[in-house]
XYZ file of C-alpha atoms in Angstrom:
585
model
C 0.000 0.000 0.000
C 1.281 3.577 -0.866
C 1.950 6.088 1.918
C 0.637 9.396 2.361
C 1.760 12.215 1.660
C 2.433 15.753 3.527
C -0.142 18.560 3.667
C -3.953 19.357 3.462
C -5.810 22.315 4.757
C -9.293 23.789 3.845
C -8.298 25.590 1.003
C -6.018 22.676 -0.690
C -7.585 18.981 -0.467
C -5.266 16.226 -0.686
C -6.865 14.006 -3.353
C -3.453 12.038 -3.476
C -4.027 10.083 -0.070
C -8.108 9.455 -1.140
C -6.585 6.889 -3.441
C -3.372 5.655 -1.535
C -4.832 2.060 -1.125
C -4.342 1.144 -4.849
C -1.407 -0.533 -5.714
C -1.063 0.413 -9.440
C -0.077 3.943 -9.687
C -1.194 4.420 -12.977
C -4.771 3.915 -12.050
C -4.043 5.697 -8.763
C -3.133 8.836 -11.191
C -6.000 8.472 -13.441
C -8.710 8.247 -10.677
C -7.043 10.964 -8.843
C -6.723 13.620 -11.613
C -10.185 12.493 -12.836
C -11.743 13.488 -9.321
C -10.102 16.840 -9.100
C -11.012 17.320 -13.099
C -14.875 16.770 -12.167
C -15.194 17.860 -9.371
C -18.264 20.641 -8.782
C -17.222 24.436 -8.157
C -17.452 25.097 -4.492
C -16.567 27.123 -1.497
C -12.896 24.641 -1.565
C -12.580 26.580 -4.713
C -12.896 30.060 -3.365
C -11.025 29.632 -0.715
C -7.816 28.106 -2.927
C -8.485 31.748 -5.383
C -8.672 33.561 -2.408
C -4.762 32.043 -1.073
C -2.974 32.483 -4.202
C -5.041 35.509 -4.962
C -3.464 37.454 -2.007
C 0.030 37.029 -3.867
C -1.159 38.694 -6.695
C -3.326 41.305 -4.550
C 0.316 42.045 -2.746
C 2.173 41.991 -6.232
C 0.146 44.743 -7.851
C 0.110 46.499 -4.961
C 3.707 46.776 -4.406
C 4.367 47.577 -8.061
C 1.351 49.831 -8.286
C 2.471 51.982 -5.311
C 6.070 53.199 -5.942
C 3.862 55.072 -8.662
C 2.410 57.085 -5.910
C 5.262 56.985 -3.675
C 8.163 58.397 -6.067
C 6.682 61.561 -5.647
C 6.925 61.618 -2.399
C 10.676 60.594 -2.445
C 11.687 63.803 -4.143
C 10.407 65.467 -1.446
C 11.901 64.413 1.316
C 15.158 63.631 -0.153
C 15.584 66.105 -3.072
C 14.591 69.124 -1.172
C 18.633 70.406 -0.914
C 19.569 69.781 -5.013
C 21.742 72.377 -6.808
C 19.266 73.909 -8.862
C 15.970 75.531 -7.093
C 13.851 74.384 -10.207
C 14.317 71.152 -9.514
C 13.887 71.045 -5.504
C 11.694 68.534 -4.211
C 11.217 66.583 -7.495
C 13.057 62.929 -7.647
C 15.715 62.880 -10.176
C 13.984 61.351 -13.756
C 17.214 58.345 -13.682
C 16.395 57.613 -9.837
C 12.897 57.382 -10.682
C 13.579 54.892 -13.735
C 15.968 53.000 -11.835
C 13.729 52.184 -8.718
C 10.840 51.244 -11.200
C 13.186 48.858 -13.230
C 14.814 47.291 -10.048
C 11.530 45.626 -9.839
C 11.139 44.162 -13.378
C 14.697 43.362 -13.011
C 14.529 40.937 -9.883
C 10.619 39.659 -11.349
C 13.136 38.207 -14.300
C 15.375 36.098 -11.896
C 12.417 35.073 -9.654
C 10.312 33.848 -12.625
C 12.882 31.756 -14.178
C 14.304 30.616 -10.830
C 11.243 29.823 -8.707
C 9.639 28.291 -12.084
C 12.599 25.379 -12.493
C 12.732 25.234 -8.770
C 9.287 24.399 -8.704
C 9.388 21.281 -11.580
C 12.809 20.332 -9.685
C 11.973 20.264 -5.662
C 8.060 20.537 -5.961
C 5.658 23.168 -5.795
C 4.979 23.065 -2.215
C 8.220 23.534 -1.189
C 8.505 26.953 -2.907
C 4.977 28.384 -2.188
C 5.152 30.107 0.546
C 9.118 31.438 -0.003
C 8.102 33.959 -2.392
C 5.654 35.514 -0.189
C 7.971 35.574 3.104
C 10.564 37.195 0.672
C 8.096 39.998 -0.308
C 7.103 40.445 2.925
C 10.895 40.975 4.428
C 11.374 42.961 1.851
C 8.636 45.160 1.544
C 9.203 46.444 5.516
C 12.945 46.767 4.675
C 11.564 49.433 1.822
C 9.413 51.030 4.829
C 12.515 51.646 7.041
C 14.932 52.786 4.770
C 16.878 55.751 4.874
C 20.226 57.439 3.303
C 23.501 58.001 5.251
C 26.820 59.533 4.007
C 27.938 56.301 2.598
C 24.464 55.140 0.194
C 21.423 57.534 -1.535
C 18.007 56.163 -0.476
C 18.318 55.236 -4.776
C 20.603 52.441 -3.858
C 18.997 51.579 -0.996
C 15.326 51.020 -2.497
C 16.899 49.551 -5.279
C 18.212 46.636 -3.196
C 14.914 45.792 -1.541
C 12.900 45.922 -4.760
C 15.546 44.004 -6.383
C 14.767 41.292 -3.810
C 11.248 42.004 -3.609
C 10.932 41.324 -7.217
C 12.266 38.029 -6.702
C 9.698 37.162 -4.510
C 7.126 38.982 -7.038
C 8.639 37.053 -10.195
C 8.528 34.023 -7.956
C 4.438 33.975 -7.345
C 3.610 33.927 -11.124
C 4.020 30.861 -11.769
C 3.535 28.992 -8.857
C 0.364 30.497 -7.901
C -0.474 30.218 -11.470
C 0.146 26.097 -11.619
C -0.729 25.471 -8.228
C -4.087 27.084 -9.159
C -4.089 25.105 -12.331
C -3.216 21.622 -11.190
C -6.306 22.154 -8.494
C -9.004 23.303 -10.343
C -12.047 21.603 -11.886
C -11.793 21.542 -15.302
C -14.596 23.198 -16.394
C -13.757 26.627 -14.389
C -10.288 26.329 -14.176
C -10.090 29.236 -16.405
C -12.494 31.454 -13.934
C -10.589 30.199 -11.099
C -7.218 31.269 -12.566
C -8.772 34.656 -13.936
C -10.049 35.266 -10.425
C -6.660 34.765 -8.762
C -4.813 37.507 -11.309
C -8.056 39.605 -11.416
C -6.636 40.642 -7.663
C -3.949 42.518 -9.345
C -6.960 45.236 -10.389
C -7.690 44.811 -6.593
C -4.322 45.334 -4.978
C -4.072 48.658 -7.251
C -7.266 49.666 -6.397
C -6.115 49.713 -2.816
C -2.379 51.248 -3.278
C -4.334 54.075 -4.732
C -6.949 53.864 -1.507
C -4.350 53.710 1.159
C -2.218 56.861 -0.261
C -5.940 58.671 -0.173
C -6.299 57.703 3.061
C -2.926 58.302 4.211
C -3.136 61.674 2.432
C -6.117 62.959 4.499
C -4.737 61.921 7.654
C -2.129 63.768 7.211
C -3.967 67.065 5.696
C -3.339 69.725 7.840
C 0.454 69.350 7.146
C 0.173 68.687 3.592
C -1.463 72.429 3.491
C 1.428 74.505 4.883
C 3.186 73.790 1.751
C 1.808 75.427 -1.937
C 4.219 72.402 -3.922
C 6.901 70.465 -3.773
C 10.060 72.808 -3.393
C 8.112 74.217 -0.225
C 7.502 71.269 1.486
C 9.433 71.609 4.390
C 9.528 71.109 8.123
C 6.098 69.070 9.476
C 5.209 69.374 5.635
C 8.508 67.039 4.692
C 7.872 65.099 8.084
C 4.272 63.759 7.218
C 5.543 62.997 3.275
C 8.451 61.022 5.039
C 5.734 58.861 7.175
C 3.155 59.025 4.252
C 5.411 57.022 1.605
C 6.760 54.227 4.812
C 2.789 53.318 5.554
C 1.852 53.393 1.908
C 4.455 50.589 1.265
C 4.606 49.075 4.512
C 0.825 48.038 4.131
C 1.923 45.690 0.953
C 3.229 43.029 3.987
C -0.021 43.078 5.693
C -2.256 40.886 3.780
C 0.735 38.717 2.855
C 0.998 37.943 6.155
C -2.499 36.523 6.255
C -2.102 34.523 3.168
C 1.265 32.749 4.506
C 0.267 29.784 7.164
C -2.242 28.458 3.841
C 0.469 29.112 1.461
C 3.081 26.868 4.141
C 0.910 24.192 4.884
C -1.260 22.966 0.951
C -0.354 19.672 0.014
C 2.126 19.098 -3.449
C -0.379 18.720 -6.269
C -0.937 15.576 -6.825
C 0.308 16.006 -10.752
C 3.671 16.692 -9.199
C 3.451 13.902 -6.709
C 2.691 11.289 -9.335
C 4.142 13.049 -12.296
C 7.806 14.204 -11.239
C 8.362 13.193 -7.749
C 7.622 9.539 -7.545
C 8.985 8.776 -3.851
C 5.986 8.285 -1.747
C 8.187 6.513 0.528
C 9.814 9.828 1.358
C 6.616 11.585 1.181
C 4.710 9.736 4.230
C 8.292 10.094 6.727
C 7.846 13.658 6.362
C 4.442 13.627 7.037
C 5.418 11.682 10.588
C 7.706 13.985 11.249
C 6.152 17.473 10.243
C 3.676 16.228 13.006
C 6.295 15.692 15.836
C 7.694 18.617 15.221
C 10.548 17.493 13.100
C 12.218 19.344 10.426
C 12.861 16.287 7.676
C 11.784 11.973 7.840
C 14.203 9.646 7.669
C 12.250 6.423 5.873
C 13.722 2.924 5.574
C 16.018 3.398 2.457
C 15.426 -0.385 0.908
C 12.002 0.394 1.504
C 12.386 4.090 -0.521
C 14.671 2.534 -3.236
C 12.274 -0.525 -3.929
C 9.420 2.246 -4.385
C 11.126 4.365 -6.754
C 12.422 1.315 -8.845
C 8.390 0.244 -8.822
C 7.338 3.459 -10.139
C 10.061 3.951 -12.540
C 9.217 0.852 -13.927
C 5.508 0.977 -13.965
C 4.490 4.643 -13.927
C 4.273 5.650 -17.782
C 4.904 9.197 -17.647
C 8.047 10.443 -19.012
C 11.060 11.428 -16.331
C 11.988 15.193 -15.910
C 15.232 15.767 -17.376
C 17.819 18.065 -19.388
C 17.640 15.978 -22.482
C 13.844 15.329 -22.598
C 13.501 18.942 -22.106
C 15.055 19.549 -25.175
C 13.764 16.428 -26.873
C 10.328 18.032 -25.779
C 10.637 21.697 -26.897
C 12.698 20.760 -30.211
C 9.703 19.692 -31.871
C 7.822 22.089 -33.499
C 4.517 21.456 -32.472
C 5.815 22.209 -28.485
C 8.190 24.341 -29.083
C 5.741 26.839 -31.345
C 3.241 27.102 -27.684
C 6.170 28.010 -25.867
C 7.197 30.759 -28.316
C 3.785 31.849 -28.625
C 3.165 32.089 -25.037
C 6.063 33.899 -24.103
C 6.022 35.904 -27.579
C 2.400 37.326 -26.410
C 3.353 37.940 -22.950
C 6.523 40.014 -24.501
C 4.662 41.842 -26.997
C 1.718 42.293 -24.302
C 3.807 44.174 -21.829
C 6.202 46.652 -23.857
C 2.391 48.340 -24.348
C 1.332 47.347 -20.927
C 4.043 48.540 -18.791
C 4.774 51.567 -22.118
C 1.191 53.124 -21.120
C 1.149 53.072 -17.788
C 4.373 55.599 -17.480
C 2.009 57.984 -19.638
C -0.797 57.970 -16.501
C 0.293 62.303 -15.861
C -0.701 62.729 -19.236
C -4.109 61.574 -18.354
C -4.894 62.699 -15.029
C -3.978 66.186 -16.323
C -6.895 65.928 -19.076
C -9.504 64.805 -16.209
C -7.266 67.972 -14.030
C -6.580 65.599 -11.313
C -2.434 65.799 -11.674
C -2.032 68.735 -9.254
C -3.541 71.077 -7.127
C -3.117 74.698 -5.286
C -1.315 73.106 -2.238
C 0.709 69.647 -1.561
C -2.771 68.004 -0.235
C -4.504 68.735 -2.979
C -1.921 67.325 -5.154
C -1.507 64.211 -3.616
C -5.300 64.137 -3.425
C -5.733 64.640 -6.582
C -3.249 62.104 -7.742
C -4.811 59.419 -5.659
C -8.103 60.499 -6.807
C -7.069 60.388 -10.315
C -5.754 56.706 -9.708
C -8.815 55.349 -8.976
C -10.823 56.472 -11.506
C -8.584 55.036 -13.789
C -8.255 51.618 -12.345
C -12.013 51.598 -11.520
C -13.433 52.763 -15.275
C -11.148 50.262 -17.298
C -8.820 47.835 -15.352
C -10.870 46.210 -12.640
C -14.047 45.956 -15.360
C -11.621 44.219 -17.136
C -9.885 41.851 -15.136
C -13.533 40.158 -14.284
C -14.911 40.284 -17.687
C -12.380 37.881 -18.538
C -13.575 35.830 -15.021
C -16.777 35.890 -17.011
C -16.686 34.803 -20.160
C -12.864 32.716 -20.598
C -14.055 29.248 -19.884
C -17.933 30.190 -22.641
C -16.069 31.912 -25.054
C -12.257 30.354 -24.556
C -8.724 32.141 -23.873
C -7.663 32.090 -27.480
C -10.537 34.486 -28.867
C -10.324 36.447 -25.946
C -5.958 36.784 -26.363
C -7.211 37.481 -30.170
C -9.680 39.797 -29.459
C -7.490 41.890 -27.201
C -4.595 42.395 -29.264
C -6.737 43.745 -32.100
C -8.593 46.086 -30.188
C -5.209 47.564 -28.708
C -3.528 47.903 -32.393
C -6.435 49.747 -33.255
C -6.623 51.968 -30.352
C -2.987 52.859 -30.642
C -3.667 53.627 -34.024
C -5.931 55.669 -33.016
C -3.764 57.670 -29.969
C -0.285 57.516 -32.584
C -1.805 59.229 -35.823
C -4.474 61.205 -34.392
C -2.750 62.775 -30.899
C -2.253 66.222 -32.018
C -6.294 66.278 -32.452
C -7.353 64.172 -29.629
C -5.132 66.922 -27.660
C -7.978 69.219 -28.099
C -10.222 66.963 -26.862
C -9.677 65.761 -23.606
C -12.407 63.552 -23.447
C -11.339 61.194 -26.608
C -7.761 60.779 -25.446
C -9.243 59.711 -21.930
C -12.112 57.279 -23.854
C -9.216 55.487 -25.635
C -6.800 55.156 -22.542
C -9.435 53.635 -20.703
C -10.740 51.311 -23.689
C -7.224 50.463 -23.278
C -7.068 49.376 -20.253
C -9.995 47.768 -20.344
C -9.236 45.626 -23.545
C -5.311 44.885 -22.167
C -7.162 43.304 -19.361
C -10.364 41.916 -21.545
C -7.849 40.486 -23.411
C -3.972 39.632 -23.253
C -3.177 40.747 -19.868
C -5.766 37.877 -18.562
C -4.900 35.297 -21.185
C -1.075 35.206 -21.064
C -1.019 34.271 -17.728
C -4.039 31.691 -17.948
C -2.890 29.757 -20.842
C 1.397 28.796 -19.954
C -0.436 27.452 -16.684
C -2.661 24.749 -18.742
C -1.145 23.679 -22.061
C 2.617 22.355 -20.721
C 3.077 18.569 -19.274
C 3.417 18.483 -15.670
C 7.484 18.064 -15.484
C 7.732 21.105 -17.322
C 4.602 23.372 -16.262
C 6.468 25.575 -14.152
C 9.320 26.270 -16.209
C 8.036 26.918 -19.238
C 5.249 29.244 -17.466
C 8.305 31.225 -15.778
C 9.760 31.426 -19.052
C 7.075 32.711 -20.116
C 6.455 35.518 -17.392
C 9.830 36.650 -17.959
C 9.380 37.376 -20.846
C 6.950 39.751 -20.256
C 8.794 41.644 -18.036
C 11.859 42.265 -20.515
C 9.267 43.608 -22.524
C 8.143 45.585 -19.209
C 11.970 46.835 -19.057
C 12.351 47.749 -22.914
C 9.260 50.268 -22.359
C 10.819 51.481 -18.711
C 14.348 52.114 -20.066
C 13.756 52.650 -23.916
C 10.327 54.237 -24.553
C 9.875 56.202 -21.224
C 13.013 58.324 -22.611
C 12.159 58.207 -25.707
C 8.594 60.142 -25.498
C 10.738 63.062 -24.197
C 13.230 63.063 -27.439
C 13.554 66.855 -28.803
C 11.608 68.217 -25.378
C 12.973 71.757 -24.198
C 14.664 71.953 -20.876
C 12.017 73.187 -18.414
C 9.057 71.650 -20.745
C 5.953 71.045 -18.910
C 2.782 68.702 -20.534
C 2.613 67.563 -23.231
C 5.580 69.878 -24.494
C 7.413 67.670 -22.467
C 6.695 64.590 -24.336
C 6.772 65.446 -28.107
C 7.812 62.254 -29.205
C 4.776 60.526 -27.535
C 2.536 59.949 -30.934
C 5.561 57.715 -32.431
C 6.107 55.908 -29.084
C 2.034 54.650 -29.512
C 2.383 54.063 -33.455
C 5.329 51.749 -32.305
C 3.021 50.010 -29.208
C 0.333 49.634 -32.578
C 2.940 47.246 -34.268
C 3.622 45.117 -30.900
C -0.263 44.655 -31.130
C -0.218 43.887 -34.089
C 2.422 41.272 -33.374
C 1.034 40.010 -30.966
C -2.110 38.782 -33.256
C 0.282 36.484 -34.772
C 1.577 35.261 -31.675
C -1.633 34.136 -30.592
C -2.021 31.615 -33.379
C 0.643 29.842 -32.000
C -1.275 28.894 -28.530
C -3.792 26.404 -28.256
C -7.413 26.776 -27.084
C -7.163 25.267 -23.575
C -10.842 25.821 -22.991
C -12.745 22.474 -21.224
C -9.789 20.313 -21.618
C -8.297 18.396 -19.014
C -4.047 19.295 -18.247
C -3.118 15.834 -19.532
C -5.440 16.051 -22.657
C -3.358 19.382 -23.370
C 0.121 17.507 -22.681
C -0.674 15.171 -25.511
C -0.748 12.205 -23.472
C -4.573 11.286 -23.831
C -4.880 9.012 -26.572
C -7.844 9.477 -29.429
C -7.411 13.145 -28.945
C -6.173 15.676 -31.631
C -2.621 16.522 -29.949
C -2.134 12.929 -28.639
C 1.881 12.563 -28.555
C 2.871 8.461 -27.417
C 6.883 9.926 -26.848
C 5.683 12.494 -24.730
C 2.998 10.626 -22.472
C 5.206 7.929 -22.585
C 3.621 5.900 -24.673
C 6.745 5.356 -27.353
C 7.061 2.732 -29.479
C 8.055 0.363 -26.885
C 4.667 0.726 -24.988
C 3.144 -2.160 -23.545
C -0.105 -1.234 -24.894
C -1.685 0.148 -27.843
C -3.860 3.415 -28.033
C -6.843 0.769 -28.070
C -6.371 -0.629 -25.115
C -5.072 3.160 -23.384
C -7.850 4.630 -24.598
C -10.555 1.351 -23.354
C -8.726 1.740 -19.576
C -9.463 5.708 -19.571
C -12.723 4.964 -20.609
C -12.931 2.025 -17.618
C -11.889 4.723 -15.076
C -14.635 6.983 -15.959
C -17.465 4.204 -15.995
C -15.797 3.632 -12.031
C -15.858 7.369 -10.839
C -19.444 7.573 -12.311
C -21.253 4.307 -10.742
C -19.372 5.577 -7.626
């Protein structure tokens, strides 16, 4: 009989030990997976959106906020510079350089906790993200300069590190969302968990309004920024520690569920294979102990009985490559990660043009340093709350009816045509406020009715187990070199040929090219999406090609080669066995 293995809580099941007692772990894997595949939506669901949900909610938020807080920055730090014109502002480099830190360390965490996760297990690494983001996301709150470092170099480091943990929670929370759901709302469930990033920025820009009146009757000494002195520069300094501080606080709450869920059982029977080792640390985790120590002729005679009689393919360096080197695998892994690239050089490209915006709807500044921060916040919300969140849940809505491939194609169409729009037209839509805001937040709305929602849906589904994690992380990052192209390349660009001392849009002159060149990574990004496959209703193993009788079956990569046992006859007649079990049960 099979041991157990470690883990369970209400918000993660552990189907793996309902079927423990069966000696054939082939059937133990299909009646396993078929359970979690049919299983009804419930309150178990929620619960699991809700726990990796709060990752995301903390991610957006963290990212989201140094928008707001940069500001504040200049003013407590800047307030002594050279030139008077520039007192109390944060040097344009600093400001690019904080803002990239993050992208920069969301690279290394993406690749690093993605293979970590295929290599050790996904349990093992949820949870280590999140405590990273949490240590350092109160390091941010109570940092400071000194004669040897700037404050630059010191933020830097922590959102360096941050990102990590940032980059780390895409994919895990992604796959670990994946491998539990029901199959025929696993696309709602994994919407629902990235919809929280409209949520977390929804509350960066709540908390700095909240901070922001608390601290009113200091904010109004001060007219603007170069005057912001004395308690005026005291309550900025404490404003910008609680407005990032607060990103640890619901991470906090998420991180006993995140510790204690189960390993999916894909991994478990998929990649790991040592159950042996699996119910010792059980034993122990309950004593108290840090590791099990099992019987190692006992371990060894388990793993040479699953090796030998488990058909799915072994993780490794040369079946990697085996895998990917064929054309029909390797195009969903260029197509995934060629979306998510193309996606966020427009993503990441518009959001740095957010002043342009508020000033239209005249909530980028006000008459003293309250109403500017007021007004910012203010500003923030409208725009999160008119296209992004709206978004983010239409997606929820409709991905698992309509499917993640129309909705990916959809998108990118609707944003090369709205950059059209904004490129070749901007001059005119200038003198109408109310068009340029329209189209920035049919943008929004359509990056997050659209790509935004897809390209982190679909690496999550269409890879085999062994390589899931990976191949989503490669994915992810991506994306965020595409985030860093716009934050290093286009953000100066926009201001080629502007006049020292340029205000508005004087100060961006270059800004209609910048969109006519987001238009073409649209545009790209339609052709990216034929690469993917529509995931919609299908079970994970039916998209890792190892169902026989289905369109993308693949014997090599199920295992199934030409020295299989069995034919696709009698595969398919066993499948079909299981499923007249699980429904007379």
């Amino acid at each position: 009989m099979a041991q157990k293995t470690a883990g369970g809580n209400a918000a993660f099941h552990n189907f793996h030990n309902d079927y423990a007692h069966i000696a054939d772990p082939n059937e133990r894997r299909r009646l396993a997976l078929a359970e979690i595949d049919k299983a009804p939506f419930g309150w178990y669901h929620v619960r699991a959106i809700v726990v990796a949900g709060i990752g995301f909610f903390t991610d957006a938020y963290d990212i989201f906020a140094i928008n707001l807080v940069t500001a504040m920055l200049g003013i407590v730090y800047w307030q002594d510079t050279k030139d008077p014109k520039k007192a109390g502002a944060i040097p344009e480099h600093s400001e690019t350089a904080i803002k990239v830190a993050t992208s920069g360390g969301t690279v290394i965490g993406q690749v690093a906790f993605g293979a970590a996760a295929d290599i050790v297990g996904r349990k093992r690494m949820y949870g280590l993200e999140l405590i990273l983001i949490i240590f350092a996301t109160l390091a941010q709150a109570l940092s400071s300069d000194s004669p040897g470092i700037s404050i630059v170099g010191v933020i830097i480091f922590w959102r360096v590190l941050m990102g990590i943990g940032i980059g780390g929670d895409y994919p895990l929370s992604s796959i670990i969302t994946s491998e539990f759901a029901t199959t025929k709302w696993r696309g709602a469930m994994m919407g629902s968990v990235f919809a929280m990033q409209g949520i977390g920025q929804f509350a960066a820009a709540m908390i700095a309004l909240i901070v922001t009146s608390g601290f009113k009757k200091s904010l109004l000494s001060a007219k603007d920024a170069a005057s912001c002195d004395g308690v005026c520069q005291i309550a900025v300094d404490k404003m910008w520690r609680v407005i990032i501080g607060f990103g640890a606080v619901p991470g906090c709450i998420a991180l006993y569920y995140r510790l204690t869920i189960p390993e999916t059982p894909r991994y478990t029977f998929d990649v790991a294979r040592d159950v042996e080792k699996a119910g010792e640390d059980a034993k122990a985790y309950i004593q108290g102990k840090s590791e099990g120590h099992p019987d190692e002729i006992r371990r060894v005679a388990a793993i040479q009985d699953s090796i030998t009689r488990l058909e799915i393919p072994k993780a490794s360096w040369s079946d990697f490559l085996r895998h990917y080197s064929q054309w029909k695998h390797g195009k969903i892994l260029l197509g995934t990660a060629g979306s998510w690239f193309t996606l966020d050089v427009a993503f990441y490209g518009l959001g740095l043009n957010n002043s342009i915006i508020l000033t239209a709807i005249n909530f980028a500044k006000g008459d003293t340093m309250y109403k500017t921060f007021y007004n910012t916040a203010v500003g923030n919300l409208i725009i999160v709350c008119a296209g992004s969140i709206p978004g983010y849940w239409v997606t929820v809505a409709l991905v698992d009816t309509w499917g993640r491939k129309p909705i990916q194609m959809m998108g990118f169409i609707m944003l090369t045509i709205i950059f059209i729009c904004i490129g070749f037209a901007y001059n005119k839509l200038l003198q109408h406020n109310g068009a340029l805001l329209t189209l920035f937040v049919l943008a929004q709305f359509f990056f997050n009715f659209g790509p935004n929602a897809t390209t982190f849906i679909v690496p999550g589904e269409c890879f085999p187990t062994r390589y899931r994690s990976t191949s989503h992380g490669l994915s992810a990052a991506s994306g965020k070199v595409g985030a860093i192209i716009a934050q290093t390349i286009f953000g100066p660009l926009r201001t080629r040929g502007a006049k020292p001392g340029a205000t508005g849009t004087a100060a961006s002159p270059w800004l209609n090219h910048v969109m006519q060149i987001f238009a073409l990574f649209m545009f790209l990004g339609i052709f990216t999406t034929l690469l993917i496959p529509e995931t919609k209703r299908k079970t994970l193993e039916e998209l890792a090609g190892e169902v026989p009788g289905t369109s993308n079956y693949d014997p090599v990569s199920s295992g199934h080669g030409t020295g299989y046992r069995n034919d696709s006859k009698s595969a398919s007649g066993s499948a079909d066995g299981t499923a007249d079990h699980i429904e007379k049960a």
